[in-house]
Amino acid sequence: MAIDFVALHEPLAEWVHEQTAANSAEYVTITAFGELHGLNEQQSFRLLLTCKNWGLLDDHYATMDDPAANLTPRGLQWVQERQGRRADPRARSAAARKGLLTWLWTQKEKGVGFPYADGVLQSPLSLFEGDRLTPGEVDRAAAYLLSKELITGNKSGQLEGPARAEITAKGQDCVEHFEGDVSAYERRNSSGNTTFNIGENTGNIAANSRDFTMNATTNKDGIDPAAVVMLARALRQAVPALELPEDDVLEFTQLATRLESEAANGSPDPGRLQRWGGSIVGILNSPVVSGALGSVLAAYTGTVLPGLPPA
């Protein structure tokens, strides 16, 4: 089974922070963390290398048979900032709304009518920055979505929102076209467009046909989440044409998925988007990628995520 190193690097960084703080040590072996997640020694070293590449951890104390890690200053800052976001009630509210709405969309797709709204707590969609949302937060999210006519249902008991709910047509549009981001859905008529013309394209991003046009919504005030979502999808669609090695295919796809998920969050972290975007540009600029498509995608990534190393 393929290991999702992208998914595990954040829990590992926090785990190292907890372990070193508790023991007042400079480093800690990550073998126990690896075993907890079913990793062998080689995979633990690979996970450590992933965190090292992103600047969160270092391996100054690692040996050939001991994958030991220490937090970098950047890693310590990242953990502290993540803990701050996790405690931000506004960010948690946005995450609860998005998670509940997306979960209700999946339930409708499965043919489940009016499920209990708190059923989302059994889903990864109720996780925010690695922390499970509370029943109260889900209830308030349900009340908000009901007021926006994105879901329907009847209130009961002491709850603020409906105990059982179902997504509406408006809610489906929000999920299918705006990744469940209610704020983006409500801003849908207020943004501008920029057109990127990419020649020699085929398929969804058309790698071998001509005169392909890619439209991205941009925002002069900074990174536009909608543009990042489109970028992530284009990157995933390009994977077959890039002819990456198997390990790089997995990492590249995971990075693109993380970009999309973070950008679709109600309050995406620019630092995280920059970090993952930089890793993607690094792969696109590596010797394993040949042809013009990799250069075009690297340049496009730098346009959507300004400040990355040049393609």
Tab-separated table of C-alpha atoms in Angstrom:
chain	number	residue	atom	x	y	z
A	1	MET	CA	0.000	0.000	0.000
A	2	ALA	CA	1.337	3.428	-0.982
A	3	ILE	CA	2.310	5.652	1.931
A	4	ASP	CA	0.933	9.190	1.862
A	5	PHE	CA	4.064	11.021	2.999
A	6	VAL	CA	2.419	14.376	2.289
A	7	ALA	CA	-0.405	13.548	4.702
A	8	LEU	CA	1.969	12.367	7.425
A	9	HIS	CA	4.531	15.162	7.378
A	10	GLU	CA	2.378	17.595	9.365
A	11	PRO	CA	1.454	15.135	12.149
A	12	LEU	CA	5.136	14.172	12.354
A	13	ALA	CA	6.282	17.778	12.790
A	14	GLU	CA	3.762	18.290	15.596
A	15	TRP	CA	4.710	14.956	17.174
A	16	VAL	CA	8.391	15.927	17.228
A	17	HIS	CA	7.440	19.268	18.791
A	18	GLU	CA	5.439	17.523	21.527
A	19	GLN	CA	8.158	14.971	22.211
A	20	THR	CA	11.044	17.406	22.376
A	21	ALA	CA	9.096	19.885	24.512
A	22	ALA	CA	8.098	17.175	26.992
A	23	ASN	CA	11.610	15.762	27.271
A	24	SER	CA	13.486	19.073	27.011
A	25	ALA	CA	15.591	17.380	24.310
A	26	GLU	CA	17.010	18.695	21.074
A	27	TYR	CA	15.914	15.713	19.020
A	28	VAL	CA	13.876	12.523	19.145
A	29	THR	CA	13.890	9.268	17.234
A	30	ILE	CA	10.784	8.971	15.045
A	31	THR	CA	10.710	5.168	15.047
A	32	ALA	CA	7.720	5.118	17.413
A	33	PHE	CA	5.812	7.526	15.157
A	34	GLY	CA	6.620	5.367	12.138
A	35	GLU	CA	5.432	2.195	13.850
A	36	LEU	CA	2.217	3.940	14.909
A	37	HIS	CA	1.485	4.641	11.240
A	38	GLY	CA	2.671	1.301	9.877
A	39	LEU	CA	5.978	2.525	8.463
A	40	ASN	CA	9.115	0.435	8.231
A	41	GLU	CA	12.562	1.904	8.832
A	42	GLN	CA	13.117	2.844	5.195
A	43	GLN	CA	9.730	4.549	4.998
A	44	SER	CA	10.403	6.451	8.219
A	45	PHE	CA	13.620	7.778	6.700
A	46	ARG	CA	11.679	8.759	3.551
A	47	LEU	CA	9.115	10.616	5.659
A	48	LEU	CA	11.902	12.391	7.536
A	49	LEU	CA	13.443	13.407	4.208
A	50	THR	CA	10.074	14.806	3.090
A	51	CYS	CA	9.856	16.975	6.200
A	52	LYS	CA	13.481	18.012	5.758
A	53	ASN	CA	12.851	19.076	2.168
A	54	TRP	CA	10.031	21.325	3.386
A	55	GLY	CA	12.228	22.825	6.067
A	56	LEU	CA	10.180	21.672	9.065
A	57	LEU	CA	12.572	19.057	10.439
A	58	ASP	CA	16.276	18.288	10.200
A	59	ASP	CA	18.243	15.064	10.635
A	60	HIS	CA	21.420	16.281	12.331
A	61	TYR	CA	21.227	13.404	14.824
A	62	ALA	CA	20.067	10.633	12.485
A	63	THR	CA	22.245	7.563	11.963
A	64	MET	CA	22.075	4.734	9.443
A	65	ASP	CA	19.717	2.750	11.673
A	66	ASP	CA	18.013	5.517	13.646
A	67	PRO	CA	15.726	8.063	11.912
A	68	ALA	CA	16.061	10.859	14.481
A	69	ALA	CA	14.642	14.336	13.904
A	70	ASN	CA	14.959	17.803	15.348
A	71	LEU	CA	12.702	20.791	14.662
A	72	THR	CA	14.145	23.600	12.579
A	73	PRO	CA	13.372	27.226	13.543
A	74	ARG	CA	10.975	27.265	10.602
A	75	GLY	CA	9.362	24.058	11.842
A	76	LEU	CA	8.890	25.482	15.321
A	77	GLN	CA	7.299	28.591	13.851
A	78	TRP	CA	5.047	26.459	11.649
A	79	VAL	CA	3.835	24.364	14.599
A	80	GLN	CA	3.110	27.440	16.680
A	81	GLU	CA	1.237	29.093	13.810
A	82	ARG	CA	-0.765	25.926	13.165
A	83	GLN	CA	-1.747	25.720	16.811
A	84	GLY	CA	-2.829	29.355	16.577
A	85	ARG	CA	-4.990	28.653	13.524
A	86	ARG	CA	-6.451	25.631	15.250
A	87	ALA	CA	-7.569	27.849	18.107
A	88	ASP	CA	-9.044	30.540	15.813
A	89	PRO	CA	-12.861	30.343	16.127
A	90	ARG	CA	-13.381	32.072	12.769
A	91	ALA	CA	-11.217	29.593	10.907
A	92	ARG	CA	-12.872	26.686	12.690
A	93	SER	CA	-16.322	27.998	11.767
A	94	ALA	CA	-15.365	28.237	8.098
A	95	ALA	CA	-13.920	24.727	8.187
A	96	ALA	CA	-17.064	23.358	9.858
A	97	ARG	CA	-19.313	24.884	7.199
A	98	LYS	CA	-17.210	23.588	4.348
A	99	GLY	CA	-16.805	20.142	5.889
A	100	LEU	CA	-20.490	19.696	6.688
A	101	LEU	CA	-21.654	20.944	3.293
A	102	THR	CA	-19.207	18.697	1.454
A	103	TRP	CA	-20.180	15.716	3.598
A	104	LEU	CA	-23.880	16.287	2.911
A	105	TRP	CA	-23.050	16.406	-0.799
A	106	THR	CA	-21.350	12.999	-0.546
A	107	GLN	CA	-24.318	11.604	1.375
A	108	LYS	CA	-26.739	12.746	-1.308
A	109	GLU	CA	-24.523	11.204	-3.974
A	110	LYS	CA	-24.768	7.924	-2.060
A	111	GLY	CA	-28.539	8.202	-1.982
A	112	VAL	CA	-28.740	8.916	1.749
A	113	GLY	CA	-31.608	11.270	2.472
A	114	PHE	CA	-31.578	13.637	5.467
A	115	PRO	CA	-28.751	12.060	7.485
A	116	TYR	CA	-27.994	13.286	10.999
A	117	ALA	CA	-25.745	16.316	10.593
A	118	ASP	CA	-23.415	15.197	13.387
A	119	GLY	CA	-22.574	12.133	11.299
A	120	VAL	CA	-19.878	14.290	9.720
A	121	LEU	CA	-17.903	13.854	12.953
A	122	GLN	CA	-17.082	10.315	11.818
A	123	SER	CA	-15.570	11.678	8.601
A	124	PRO	CA	-12.152	13.224	7.856
A	125	LEU	CA	-14.157	16.224	6.650
A	126	SER	CA	-14.634	17.183	10.308
A	127	LEU	CA	-10.888	17.587	10.848
A	128	PHE	CA	-9.394	21.072	10.993
A	129	GLU	CA	-5.614	21.432	11.194
A	130	GLY	CA	-5.531	17.841	12.420
A	131	ASP	CA	-8.069	18.509	15.188
A	132	ARG	CA	-11.624	17.132	15.280
A	133	LEU	CA	-14.377	19.747	15.247
A	134	THR	CA	-16.900	19.666	18.099
A	135	PRO	CA	-20.626	18.821	17.907
A	136	GLY	CA	-21.398	22.438	18.822
A	137	GLU	CA	-19.323	23.724	15.923
A	138	VAL	CA	-21.099	21.367	13.539
A	139	ASP	CA	-24.485	22.474	14.872
A	140	ARG	CA	-23.643	26.152	14.368
A	141	ALA	CA	-22.398	25.349	10.864
A	142	ALA	CA	-25.700	23.620	10.092
A	143	ALA	CA	-27.625	26.668	11.316
A	144	TYR	CA	-25.525	28.961	9.123
A	145	LEU	CA	-25.878	26.786	6.016
A	146	LEU	CA	-29.618	26.597	6.598
A	147	SER	CA	-29.842	30.399	6.790
A	148	LYS	CA	-28.008	30.617	3.442
A	149	GLU	CA	-30.387	28.051	1.882
A	150	LEU	CA	-27.466	25.756	1.110
A	151	ILE	CA	-29.083	22.954	3.116
A	152	THR	CA	-32.607	22.185	4.208
A	153	GLY	CA	-33.981	20.528	7.331
A	154	ASN	CA	-36.104	21.057	10.423
A	155	LYS	CA	-34.789	22.352	13.737
A	156	SER	CA	-35.487	20.266	16.793
A	157	GLY	CA	-34.736	20.212	20.504
A	158	GLN	CA	-32.052	22.528	21.782
A	159	LEU	CA	-30.052	22.603	18.567
A	160	GLU	CA	-29.398	25.817	16.649
A	161	GLY	CA	-29.524	24.014	13.316
A	162	PRO	CA	-31.375	21.003	11.908
A	163	ALA	CA	-30.595	17.608	13.429
A	164	ARG	CA	-31.170	16.001	10.028
A	165	ALA	CA	-30.235	17.893	6.891
A	166	GLU	CA	-29.955	17.563	3.144
A	167	ILE	CA	-28.020	19.673	0.673
A	168	THR	CA	-29.993	21.943	-1.667
A	169	ALA	CA	-29.337	22.775	-5.321
A	170	LYS	CA	-27.519	25.935	-4.199
A	171	GLY	CA	-25.399	23.868	-1.847
A	172	GLN	CA	-24.551	21.458	-4.646
A	173	ASP	CA	-23.403	24.364	-6.812
A	174	CYS	CA	-21.240	25.596	-3.939
A	175	VAL	CA	-19.560	22.194	-3.546
A	176	GLU	CA	-19.216	21.351	-7.230
A	177	HIS	CA	-17.992	24.734	-8.441
A	178	PHE	CA	-16.444	26.322	-5.322
A	179	GLU	CA	-15.199	23.281	-3.383
A	180	GLY	CA	-17.688	23.959	-0.589
A	181	ASP	CA	-16.200	27.389	0.163
A	182	VAL	CA	-19.278	29.413	1.094
A	183	SER	CA	-17.427	32.741	1.017
A	184	ALA	CA	-16.103	32.057	-2.488
A	185	TYR	CA	-19.578	30.997	-3.603
A	186	GLU	CA	-21.042	34.274	-2.387
A	187	ARG	CA	-18.233	36.243	-4.082
A	188	ARG	CA	-18.707	34.378	-7.354
A	189	ASN	CA	-19.825	37.426	-9.340
A	190	SER	CA	-17.235	39.885	-8.040
A	191	SER	CA	-13.852	38.647	-9.354
A	192	GLY	CA	-11.987	39.227	-12.600
A	193	ASN	CA	-10.306	36.827	-15.001
A	194	THR	CA	-6.864	36.411	-16.507
A	195	THR	CA	-6.272	34.163	-19.526
A	196	PHE	CA	-3.156	32.004	-19.939
A	197	ASN	CA	-2.561	30.655	-23.462
A	198	ILE	CA	-0.653	27.370	-23.574
A	199	GLY	CA	0.317	25.966	-26.973
A	200	GLU	CA	0.912	22.306	-27.854
A	201	ASN	CA	-1.742	20.873	-25.510
A	202	THR	CA	-4.090	17.847	-25.391
A	203	GLY	CA	-6.681	16.234	-23.082
A	204	ASN	CA	-8.086	18.258	-20.207
A	205	ILE	CA	-5.000	20.437	-20.329
A	206	ALA	CA	-4.324	19.121	-23.835
A	207	ALA	CA	-0.650	18.233	-23.761
A	208	ASN	CA	-0.385	17.497	-27.497
A	209	SER	CA	-2.887	19.811	-29.163
A	210	ARG	CA	-2.739	23.469	-30.092
A	211	ASP	CA	-4.135	26.790	-28.940
A	212	PHE	CA	-5.325	25.712	-25.495
A	213	THR	CA	-6.586	28.524	-23.263
A	214	MET	CA	-6.442	28.320	-19.474
A	215	ASN	CA	-8.463	30.846	-17.474
A	216	ALA	CA	-7.494	31.700	-13.912
A	217	THR	CA	-9.142	34.135	-11.527
A	218	THR	CA	-6.533	36.419	-10.021
A	219	ASN	CA	-6.518	38.850	-7.148
A	220	LYS	CA	-4.200	41.829	-7.017
A	221	ASP	CA	-4.189	41.673	-3.223
A	222	GLY	CA	-2.416	38.288	-3.055
A	223	ILE	CA	-2.916	34.590	-3.746
A	224	ASP	CA	-6.356	33.788	-5.152
A	225	PRO	CA	-7.603	30.440	-3.775
A	226	ALA	CA	-9.777	29.835	-6.855
A	227	ALA	CA	-6.731	30.138	-9.111
A	228	VAL	CA	-4.787	27.713	-6.894
A	229	VAL	CA	-7.633	25.174	-7.077
A	230	MET	CA	-7.563	25.338	-10.876
A	231	LEU	CA	-3.772	25.074	-10.870
A	232	ALA	CA	-3.886	21.951	-8.693
A	233	ARG	CA	-6.371	20.273	-11.015
A	234	ALA	CA	-4.290	21.150	-14.077
A	235	LEU	CA	-1.192	19.695	-12.401
A	236	ARG	CA	-2.941	16.408	-11.653
A	237	GLN	CA	-4.275	16.199	-15.194
A	238	ALA	CA	-0.757	16.754	-16.549
A	239	VAL	CA	0.816	13.827	-14.680
A	240	PRO	CA	0.562	11.256	-17.532
A	241	ALA	CA	2.170	13.656	-20.011
A	242	LEU	CA	5.084	14.488	-17.671
A	243	GLU	CA	6.289	10.845	-17.573
A	244	LEU	CA	7.493	11.083	-13.983
A	245	PRO	CA	9.086	8.164	-12.096
A	246	GLU	CA	6.615	6.238	-9.947
A	247	ASP	CA	7.764	7.759	-6.631
A	248	ASP	CA	7.600	11.262	-8.077
A	249	VAL	CA	4.133	10.611	-9.518
A	250	LEU	CA	2.823	9.798	-6.043
A	251	GLU	CA	4.494	12.801	-4.408
A	252	PHE	CA	3.483	15.159	-7.237
A	253	THR	CA	-0.145	14.025	-7.099
A	254	GLN	CA	-0.264	14.290	-3.315
A	255	LEU	CA	1.184	17.795	-3.432
A	256	ALA	CA	-1.384	18.902	-6.011
A	257	THR	CA	-4.190	17.416	-3.900
A	258	ARG	CA	-2.913	19.198	-0.805
A	259	LEU	CA	-2.767	22.473	-2.730
A	260	GLU	CA	-6.375	22.071	-3.819
A	261	SER	CA	-7.623	21.075	-0.371
A	262	GLU	CA	-5.814	23.941	1.356
A	263	ALA	CA	-6.909	26.518	-1.234
A	264	ALA	CA	-10.515	25.375	-0.935
A	265	ASN	CA	-10.353	25.824	2.835
A	266	GLY	CA	-12.192	28.822	4.203
A	267	SER	CA	-8.906	30.366	5.401
A	268	PRO	CA	-5.992	28.850	3.432
A	269	ASP	CA	-2.488	29.230	4.813
A	270	PRO	CA	-0.330	31.153	2.283
A	271	GLY	CA	2.866	29.696	3.763
A	272	ARG	CA	1.641	26.159	3.211
A	273	LEU	CA	0.577	26.953	-0.360
A	274	GLN	CA	3.987	28.475	-1.049
A	275	ARG	CA	5.803	25.481	0.446
A	276	TRP	CA	3.883	22.906	-1.556
A	277	GLY	CA	4.024	25.047	-4.689
A	278	GLY	CA	7.797	25.310	-4.319
A	279	SER	CA	8.079	21.520	-4.071
A	280	ILE	CA	5.998	21.152	-7.240
A	281	VAL	CA	8.171	23.657	-9.107
A	282	GLY	CA	11.238	21.737	-7.903
A	283	ILE	CA	9.895	18.531	-9.457
A	284	LEU	CA	8.875	20.298	-12.670
A	285	ASN	CA	12.363	21.818	-12.984
A	286	SER	CA	14.160	18.553	-12.207
A	287	PRO	CA	15.974	16.472	-14.885
A	288	VAL	CA	13.241	13.796	-14.708
A	289	VAL	CA	10.799	16.155	-16.452
A	290	SER	CA	11.461	16.777	-20.110
A	291	GLY	CA	9.606	18.818	-22.708
A	292	ALA	CA	7.941	22.192	-22.785
A	293	LEU	CA	4.912	21.204	-20.705
A	294	GLY	CA	6.899	21.003	-17.471
A	295	SER	CA	8.354	24.477	-18.031
A	296	VAL	CA	4.946	25.921	-18.869
A	297	LEU	CA	3.372	24.418	-15.754
A	298	ALA	CA	6.272	25.619	-13.588
A	299	ALA	CA	5.843	29.138	-14.952
A	300	TYR	CA	2.089	28.963	-14.442
A	301	THR	CA	2.613	27.788	-10.854
A	302	GLY	CA	4.871	30.775	-10.246
A	303	THR	CA	2.177	33.066	-11.651
A	304	VAL	CA	-0.561	31.712	-9.394
A	305	LEU	CA	1.764	31.499	-6.369
A	306	PRO	CA	4.015	34.568	-6.733
A	307	GLY	CA	7.323	34.527	-4.933
A	308	LEU	CA	8.345	30.982	-5.856
A	309	PRO	CA	11.809	30.260	-7.319
A	310	PRO	CA	11.855	31.054	-11.070
A	311	ALA	CA	10.970	28.245	-13.450
